[in-house]
Short mmCIF file of C-alpha atoms in Angstrom, two decimals:
data_model
loop_
_atom_site.label_atom_id
_atom_site.label_comp_id
_atom_site.label_asym_id
_atom_site.label_seq_id
_atom_site.Cartn_x
_atom_site.Cartn_y
_atom_site.Cartn_z
CA MET A 1 14.01 -60.22 84.69
CA SER A 2 13.61 -57.58 82.04
CA GLY A 3 12.73 -60.25 79.50
CA ALA A 4 10.15 -61.59 82.67
CA VAL A 5 8.70 -58.43 82.28
CA ALA A 6 7.93 -57.38 78.98
CA ARG A 7 6.73 -61.05 78.32
CA GLY A 8 3.27 -59.92 78.53
CA SER A 9 3.85 -55.78 77.26
CA GLY A 10 4.94 -56.95 73.94
CA GLN A 11 7.83 -54.51 74.45
CA PRO A 12 10.75 -54.80 75.65
CA GLY A 13 11.36 -52.76 79.02
CA ARG A 14 7.04 -51.45 79.64
CA ARG A 15 4.40 -52.86 82.04
CA ARG A 16 1.40 -53.19 80.75
CA HIS A 17 -0.97 -52.32 83.07
CA PRO A 18 -4.82 -53.89 83.40
CA PHE A 19 -6.96 -50.80 83.21
CA ARG A 20 -5.93 -47.58 81.87
CA ASN A 21 -6.49 -44.19 83.64
CA PRO A 22 -9.30 -43.16 81.03
CA PHE A 23 -8.69 -38.67 82.40
CA ARG A 24 -5.26 -39.19 81.13
CA ARG A 25 -4.51 -36.59 78.41
CA ARG A 26 -3.34 -39.46 75.05
CA SER A 27 -2.35 -36.47 72.32
CA PRO A 28 -1.77 -33.22 71.82
CA LEU A 29 -5.32 -32.98 70.93
CA ASP A 30 -6.68 -34.45 73.45
CA MET A 31 -8.27 -32.96 76.25
CA ASN A 32 -7.16 -32.29 79.81
CA PRO A 33 -7.83 -34.24 82.87
CA VAL A 34 -9.75 -32.12 84.04
CA ALA A 35 -12.43 -31.49 81.26
CA LYS A 36 -12.08 -35.17 81.09
CA PHE A 37 -13.88 -34.97 84.63
CA VAL A 38 -15.80 -32.00 83.77
CA ALA A 39 -17.26 -33.48 80.44
CA PHE A 40 -17.76 -37.29 82.83
CA ILE A 41 -19.60 -35.59 85.47
CA VAL A 42 -21.87 -33.55 83.14
CA LEU A 43 -22.42 -36.17 80.80
CA CYS A 44 -23.39 -38.01 83.83
CA GLY A 45 -25.66 -35.68 85.15
CA TRP A 46 -27.14 -35.97 82.16
CA SER A 47 -27.72 -39.43 81.82
CA LEU A 48 -29.64 -38.75 84.95
CA VAL A 49 -31.39 -36.60 84.45
CA VAL A 50 -32.51 -39.04 80.67
CA LEU A 51 -33.01 -42.13 82.74
CA LEU A 52 -34.92 -40.80 85.84
CA PRO A 53 -38.51 -40.57 83.66
CA ILE A 54 -37.99 -44.00 82.40
CA TYR A 55 -37.35 -45.46 86.27
CA TRP A 56 -40.67 -43.25 87.42
CA LEU A 57 -42.54 -45.20 84.88
CA VAL A 58 -41.41 -48.69 85.79
CA VAL A 59 -41.34 -47.92 89.32
CA THR A 60 -45.22 -46.15 88.95
CA SER A 61 -46.57 -49.49 87.03
CA LEU A 62 -45.62 -51.48 90.47
CA LYS A 63 -47.25 -49.66 92.53
CA THR A 64 -51.31 -50.07 93.61
CA PRO A 65 -53.34 -46.95 93.63
CA TYR A 66 -53.13 -46.11 96.70
CA GLN A 67 -49.80 -46.22 96.90
CA VAL A 68 -49.49 -43.74 93.96
CA ASP A 69 -51.48 -41.74 96.00
CA LYS A 70 -49.97 -41.80 99.10
CA GLY A 71 -46.49 -41.64 97.36
CA PRO A 72 -44.32 -40.59 96.68
CA PHE A 73 -42.43 -43.95 96.90
CA TYR A 74 -39.57 -44.12 95.40
CA VAL A 75 -37.42 -47.85 95.63
CA PRO A 76 -39.16 -50.70 95.62
CA PHE A 77 -38.82 -53.23 98.41
CA VAL A 78 -37.53 -50.87 100.45
CA ASP A 79 -40.39 -47.47 100.61
CA PHE A 80 -43.39 -49.99 98.71
CA GLN A 81 -44.32 -54.02 98.61
CA PRO A 82 -44.59 -53.66 94.36
CA THR A 83 -47.03 -55.40 92.54
CA LEU A 84 -47.80 -56.66 89.09
CA ASP A 85 -52.01 -55.63 89.34
CA ALA A 86 -51.87 -52.34 87.20
CA TRP A 87 -49.85 -55.20 84.64
CA ARG A 88 -52.73 -57.56 85.23
CA TYR A 89 -55.15 -55.08 84.41
CA ILE A 90 -53.81 -53.55 81.00
CA LEU A 91 -52.79 -57.30 79.49
CA ILE A 92 -55.93 -59.19 80.85
CA GLU A 93 -58.55 -57.65 81.81
CA LEU A 94 -58.39 -54.95 78.94
CA GLY A 95 -56.14 -56.75 76.61
CA ASN A 96 -58.18 -56.51 73.64
CA ASP A 97 -58.56 -52.64 74.46
CA THR A 98 -54.96 -52.58 74.61
CA LEU A 99 -53.85 -54.61 71.04
CA ARG A 100 -56.67 -52.78 68.77
CA PRO A 101 -53.96 -49.83 69.39
CA TYR A 102 -51.20 -51.60 69.79
CA VAL A 103 -51.09 -53.14 66.95
CA ASN A 104 -52.33 -49.78 64.43
CA THR A 105 -49.67 -47.80 65.98
CA ILE A 106 -47.24 -50.28 64.97
CA ILE A 107 -48.92 -50.62 60.67
CA VAL A 108 -48.97 -46.87 60.76
CA GLY A 109 -45.94 -45.83 62.34
CA LEU A 110 -44.37 -48.56 60.50
CA SER A 111 -45.46 -48.16 56.75
CA SER A 112 -45.65 -44.05 56.85
CA ALA A 113 -42.51 -44.24 57.92
CA LEU A 114 -40.54 -46.23 54.65
CA ILE A 115 -42.85 -44.55 52.85
CA ALA A 116 -41.99 -41.72 53.40
CA LEU A 117 -38.84 -42.88 53.62
CA ILE A 118 -38.93 -44.39 50.19
CA LEU A 119 -39.84 -41.81 47.98
CA GLY A 120 -38.59 -38.48 50.34
CA SER A 121 -35.46 -40.59 49.65
CA PHE A 122 -35.35 -40.17 45.89
CA ALA A 123 -36.17 -37.01 45.75
CA ALA A 124 -33.50 -35.74 48.47
CA TYR A 125 -31.24 -37.45 45.46
CA ALA A 126 -33.19 -35.78 42.82
CA LEU A 127 -32.64 -32.99 44.12
CA VAL A 128 -29.03 -33.18 44.91
CA ARG A 129 -27.31 -34.85 41.18
CA PHE A 130 -30.28 -33.30 39.17
CA ARG A 131 -31.04 -29.71 38.63
CA TYR A 132 -34.93 -27.93 38.26
CA ARG A 133 -35.67 -24.62 36.57
CA PRO A 134 -39.57 -24.75 36.99
CA ARG A 135 -40.65 -21.62 35.54
CA PHE A 136 -43.33 -19.29 38.30
CA GLY A 137 -45.36 -18.55 34.77
CA ILE A 138 -45.90 -22.98 34.93
CA ILE A 139 -46.92 -22.92 38.23
CA GLY A 140 -49.46 -20.16 38.30
CA LEU A 141 -51.26 -21.23 35.11
CA PHE A 142 -50.93 -25.12 37.37
CA ILE A 143 -53.17 -23.88 39.99
CA GLY A 144 -54.68 -21.49 38.26
CA CYS A 145 -56.32 -24.99 36.47
CA LEU A 146 -56.25 -26.87 39.36
CA ALA A 147 -58.84 -23.96 40.78
CA PHE A 148 -61.26 -24.14 37.96
CA LEU A 149 -61.13 -28.03 38.63
CA LEU A 150 -62.54 -27.67 41.52
CA VAL A 151 -64.98 -24.87 40.24
CA ALA A 152 -65.90 -26.39 37.91
CA ALA A 153 -66.48 -29.39 40.56
CA ALA A 154 -68.45 -28.16 42.67
CA LEU A 155 -70.41 -26.05 40.04
CA GLY A 156 -72.04 -29.50 39.26
CA ALA A 157 -69.83 -30.50 35.88
CA PRO A 158 -68.38 -34.41 35.79
CA PHE A 159 -65.56 -34.39 37.32
CA TRP A 160 -63.38 -35.85 34.05
CA VAL A 161 -65.20 -33.45 31.81
CA ALA A 162 -63.80 -31.01 34.08
CA ALA A 163 -60.42 -32.94 34.50
CA ALA A 164 -60.32 -33.05 30.63
CA ALA A 165 -60.74 -29.04 29.62
CA SER A 166 -58.36 -28.23 33.11
CA LEU A 167 -55.68 -30.07 31.69
CA GLY A 168 -56.49 -28.84 27.58
CA VAL A 169 -56.48 -25.07 29.12
CA PHE A 170 -53.77 -25.74 30.82
CA VAL A 171 -52.08 -27.66 27.84
CA ILE A 172 -52.74 -24.89 25.34
CA LEU A 173 -51.62 -21.91 28.04
CA ALA A 174 -47.93 -23.25 28.55
CA GLN A 175 -47.43 -23.42 25.01
CA THR A 176 -48.60 -19.76 24.05
CA ILE A 177 -48.39 -17.73 27.59
CA GLY A 178 -46.36 -19.98 29.69
CA ARG A 179 -42.67 -19.61 27.83
CA ARG A 180 -42.35 -15.95 28.43
CA PHE A 181 -42.24 -16.07 32.02
CA THR A 182 -38.31 -16.42 32.29
CA ARG A 183 -38.62 -16.52 35.82
CA ALA A 184 -37.54 -19.94 37.71
CA LEU A 185 -37.27 -21.28 40.61
CA GLY A 186 -33.59 -22.96 40.86
CA ASN A 187 -32.88 -26.49 43.50
CA SER A 188 -32.54 -24.86 46.67
CA ASP A 189 -35.91 -23.24 46.21
CA ILE A 190 -37.78 -26.23 45.67
CA ALA A 191 -36.60 -28.25 49.16
CA PHE A 192 -37.15 -25.07 50.78
CA TRP A 193 -40.29 -25.43 49.75
CA MET A 194 -41.65 -28.56 50.85
CA ILE A 195 -40.22 -27.69 54.09
CA SER A 196 -41.77 -24.45 54.59
CA GLN A 197 -44.53 -26.98 54.89
CA ARG A 198 -43.95 -28.98 58.18
CA ILE A 199 -43.44 -25.27 59.51
CA LEU A 200 -47.31 -24.93 59.37
CA PRO A 201 -49.18 -25.72 62.44
CA PRO A 202 -50.87 -29.61 62.49
CA ILE A 203 -54.40 -27.83 63.61
CA ALA A 204 -54.54 -25.80 60.78
CA VAL A 205 -55.15 -28.02 58.70
CA VAL A 206 -56.52 -30.80 60.82
CA ILE A 207 -60.25 -29.84 59.74
CA PRO A 208 -59.50 -29.46 56.15
CA MET A 209 -58.02 -33.45 56.21
CA TYR A 210 -61.30 -33.92 58.34
CA VAL A 211 -63.63 -33.62 55.78
CA LEU A 212 -62.13 -34.61 52.76
CA PHE A 213 -60.87 -38.41 54.16
CA GLN A 214 -64.77 -38.19 55.85
CA GLN A 215 -65.41 -37.26 51.94
CA ILE A 216 -63.74 -40.24 49.90
CA GLY A 217 -64.19 -43.02 53.18
CA LEU A 218 -61.49 -42.95 54.98
CA LEU A 219 -62.59 -41.81 57.78
CA ASP A 220 -61.11 -43.69 60.36
CA SER A 221 -59.39 -46.40 58.84
CA LEU A 222 -55.72 -46.93 58.97
CA ALA A 223 -55.15 -45.57 54.75
CA ALA A 224 -55.76 -42.05 56.45
CA LEU A 225 -53.64 -42.56 58.83
CA VAL A 226 -50.59 -43.75 56.57
CA ILE A 227 -51.41 -41.12 54.04
CA THR A 228 -51.58 -38.17 56.27
CA TYR A 229 -48.39 -38.89 58.16
CA VAL A 230 -47.01 -39.83 54.81
CA ALA A 231 -47.89 -36.20 54.24
CA THR A 232 -45.91 -34.67 57.11
CA ASN A 233 -43.23 -36.92 57.83
CA LEU A 234 -42.32 -36.85 53.28
CA PRO A 235 -40.50 -32.66 53.92
CA ILE A 236 -38.38 -33.85 56.73
CA VAL A 237 -37.48 -37.15 55.05
CA VAL A 238 -36.32 -34.88 51.84
CA TRP A 239 -34.76 -32.24 54.11
CA LEU A 240 -32.09 -35.30 56.22
CA MET A 241 -31.93 -36.77 52.85
CA ARG A 242 -31.23 -34.19 50.58
CA ASP A 243 -27.77 -32.61 53.56
CA TYR A 244 -26.76 -36.33 53.75
CA PHE A 245 -26.43 -37.83 49.99
CA ALA A 246 -24.54 -33.50 49.05
CA ALA A 247 -22.14 -35.11 51.24
CA LEU A 248 -21.09 -38.48 50.02
CA PRO A 249 -18.21 -37.85 46.55
CA ILE A 250 -20.00 -37.31 43.21
CA GLU A 251 -16.25 -39.24 41.60
CA LEU A 252 -17.84 -42.94 42.89
CA GLU A 253 -21.24 -41.94 40.42
CA GLU A 254 -19.04 -40.52 37.41
CA SER A 255 -16.86 -43.77 37.63
CA ALA A 256 -19.91 -45.53 37.31
CA ALA A 257 -20.97 -43.09 34.31
CA VAL A 258 -17.97 -43.38 32.30
CA ASP A 259 -18.32 -47.30 32.35
CA GLY A 260 -21.49 -47.57 31.49
CA ALA A 261 -23.68 -47.81 34.64
CA SER A 262 -27.20 -45.82 33.74
CA ALA A 263 -28.68 -43.54 36.81
CA TYR A 264 -31.28 -46.12 38.31
CA ARG A 265 -27.70 -48.84 38.54
CA ILE A 266 -25.08 -45.98 40.56
CA VAL A 267 -28.37 -45.11 42.82
CA ARG A 268 -28.68 -49.00 43.66
CA SER A 269 -25.54 -50.53 43.81
CA ILE A 270 -23.31 -47.42 44.65
CA VAL A 271 -25.28 -44.65 46.05
CA LEU A 272 -27.74 -47.31 48.39
CA PRO A 273 -25.22 -49.14 50.28
CA ILE A 274 -22.48 -46.13 50.67
CA SER A 275 -26.14 -44.32 52.35
CA VAL A 276 -27.07 -47.29 55.00
CA PRO A 277 -26.51 -44.89 58.09
CA GLY A 278 -28.28 -41.57 56.31
CA LEU A 279 -31.51 -44.09 55.47
CA VAL A 280 -30.94 -46.32 58.88
CA ALA A 281 -31.10 -43.15 61.02
CA THR A 282 -34.20 -41.05 58.77
CA PHE A 283 -36.07 -43.82 59.18
CA LEU A 284 -35.84 -44.25 63.03
CA ILE A 285 -36.72 -40.15 63.33
CA VAL A 286 -39.74 -40.53 61.14
CA LEU A 287 -40.05 -43.85 62.77
CA ILE A 288 -40.54 -41.54 66.38
CA PHE A 289 -43.36 -38.51 64.66
CA ALA A 290 -45.67 -40.98 63.18
CA TRP A 291 -45.06 -43.26 66.85
CA ASN A 292 -46.01 -40.57 68.67
CA GLU A 293 -48.27 -38.47 66.95
CA PHE A 294 -51.87 -37.80 69.14
CA LEU A 295 -53.99 -34.85 67.55
CA ILE A 296 -54.00 -36.28 63.67
CA ALA A 297 -54.76 -39.31 65.23
CA LEU A 298 -57.08 -37.90 67.67
CA VAL A 299 -59.35 -35.57 64.48
CA LEU A 300 -59.38 -38.43 62.39
CA THR A 301 -59.51 -41.54 64.65
CA SER A 302 -62.49 -43.15 66.42
CA ALA A 303 -62.75 -46.30 67.33
CA ASN A 304 -60.59 -49.34 64.63
CA ALA A 305 -58.28 -46.63 64.62
CA GLN A 306 -57.12 -46.01 67.23
CA THR A 307 -53.07 -45.52 68.21
CA MET A 308 -51.31 -46.48 71.27
CA PRO A 309 -51.30 -42.34 72.44
CA LEU A 310 -54.35 -42.33 72.65
CA GLN A 311 -55.09 -45.26 74.42
CA VAL A 312 -52.52 -43.80 77.02
CA ALA A 313 -54.52 -40.26 77.27
CA ALA A 314 -57.78 -42.20 77.12
CA GLN A 315 -56.66 -43.57 80.72
CA ASN A 316 -57.26 -39.97 82.17
CA ALA A 317 -60.75 -41.11 83.15
CA THR A 318 -63.22 -39.47 85.44
CA ARG A 319 -61.68 -40.69 88.35
CA GLY A 320 -58.79 -38.54 87.06
CA PRO A 321 -56.23 -39.66 85.64
CA GLN A 322 -54.93 -43.26 86.28
CA TRP A 323 -51.09 -43.43 86.94
CA TRP A 324 -50.63 -46.72 87.67
CA ALA A 325 -52.44 -47.81 83.50
CA MET A 326 -50.60 -44.61 82.00
CA SER A 327 -47.18 -46.21 83.35
CA VAL A 328 -47.87 -50.28 81.99
CA LEU A 329 -48.69 -48.57 78.17
CA ILE A 330 -46.20 -45.75 78.03
CA LEU A 331 -43.75 -48.83 78.91
CA ILE A 332 -45.60 -51.05 76.36
CA MET A 333 -45.95 -47.99 73.50
CA ILE A 334 -41.76 -47.01 74.25
CA THR A 335 -40.07 -49.84 74.27
CA PRO A 336 -39.87 -51.19 70.37
CA VAL A 337 -38.55 -47.96 69.69
CA VAL A 338 -35.88 -47.86 71.97
CA VAL A 339 -34.55 -51.95 71.82
CA MET A 340 -35.02 -50.78 68.27
CA ALA A 341 -33.02 -47.36 68.75
CA ILE A 342 -30.44 -49.87 70.76
CA LEU A 343 -29.70 -51.94 68.05
CA LEU A 344 -29.51 -48.95 65.09
CA GLU A 345 -27.56 -47.18 67.41
CA ARG A 346 -24.10 -47.45 65.48
CA TYR A 347 -25.91 -47.00 62.08
CA ILE A 348 -27.08 -43.74 63.75
CA THR A 349 -24.40 -42.55 65.17
CA ARG A 350 -23.42 -43.35 62.06
CA GLY A 351 -25.54 -41.39 59.98
CA ILE A 352 -25.54 -38.21 61.52
CA LEU A 353 -21.79 -37.49 62.06
CA VAL A 354 -21.65 -38.07 57.80
CA GLY A 355 -24.56 -35.88 57.12
CA SER A 356 -22.90 -33.35 60.31
CA LEU A 357 -19.43 -33.01 57.66
CA LYS A 358 -21.07 -30.88 54.68
CA GLY A 359 -19.02 -28.67 53.44
#
């Protein structure tokens, strides 16, 4: 009898239960059952708060304008009869007007996030593994020579002549009086300066960016959006990846250096493979910022380079907000990012956890 009972469990005298109690305490460090139950209820409530807007978007996209105005109706086939009129209107009747900003969003979002990830990751690794001591005097001389270049160009001097003169003045002053300045910046100062660029609100710089791209002929182009999004998201990549690289064990790199590997070989063969979770998590964060950006796209584009956030806002016409059309566009817009986040969930979780274990 005892052998028959223990046959399925692999341990004599113990019987395997098909269903385990999820609230049972399994170790002294584990939460007690009451705390587990409370946490379970809180998480279920939070999941409801997070998923309810998605559900409401789906429900609203299946309604007619009359049902939206005379609602609220909550459950399809119970409160109202669902229809695909809004989907047909957005995808078929306005197919070209929907496809162009959708493709623009994909191109601008992916390209800007990828470029910012590459540049920011290398900059973050350099700030963690190498020591920089730029002097205040050299930085001040560079800013002054740059201002001299801009003033000379504004007064009508040939640009290349002004650039050569500014470079010559900078080299001469840096070799003479620049060395007398002893106070210098550190890696932490450089990193803080980079992330401080995000403190400035976009509305304060969007007009100068508009004038700049207008002068160089890139207004209403995908290149203008890509350049701007890379510049705005680069500090975020540097800040996140800097903490991630700092948490990696430096002994692996030191061992490779002792074996004769160069710095580029160490980065390519050791650092990048073990940094995939952090790179994926950072890439998705930056992609979401570029994907949902509205103000810069509103100012720098007019027709050719419009993105999906502008297309959603355009549904607020003279007849009022067309909620059914907005719902369809928002669902189309967020679906790729949600699917990508689900597929990369294990990398994102590992990247966030490893980055949080610094120190």
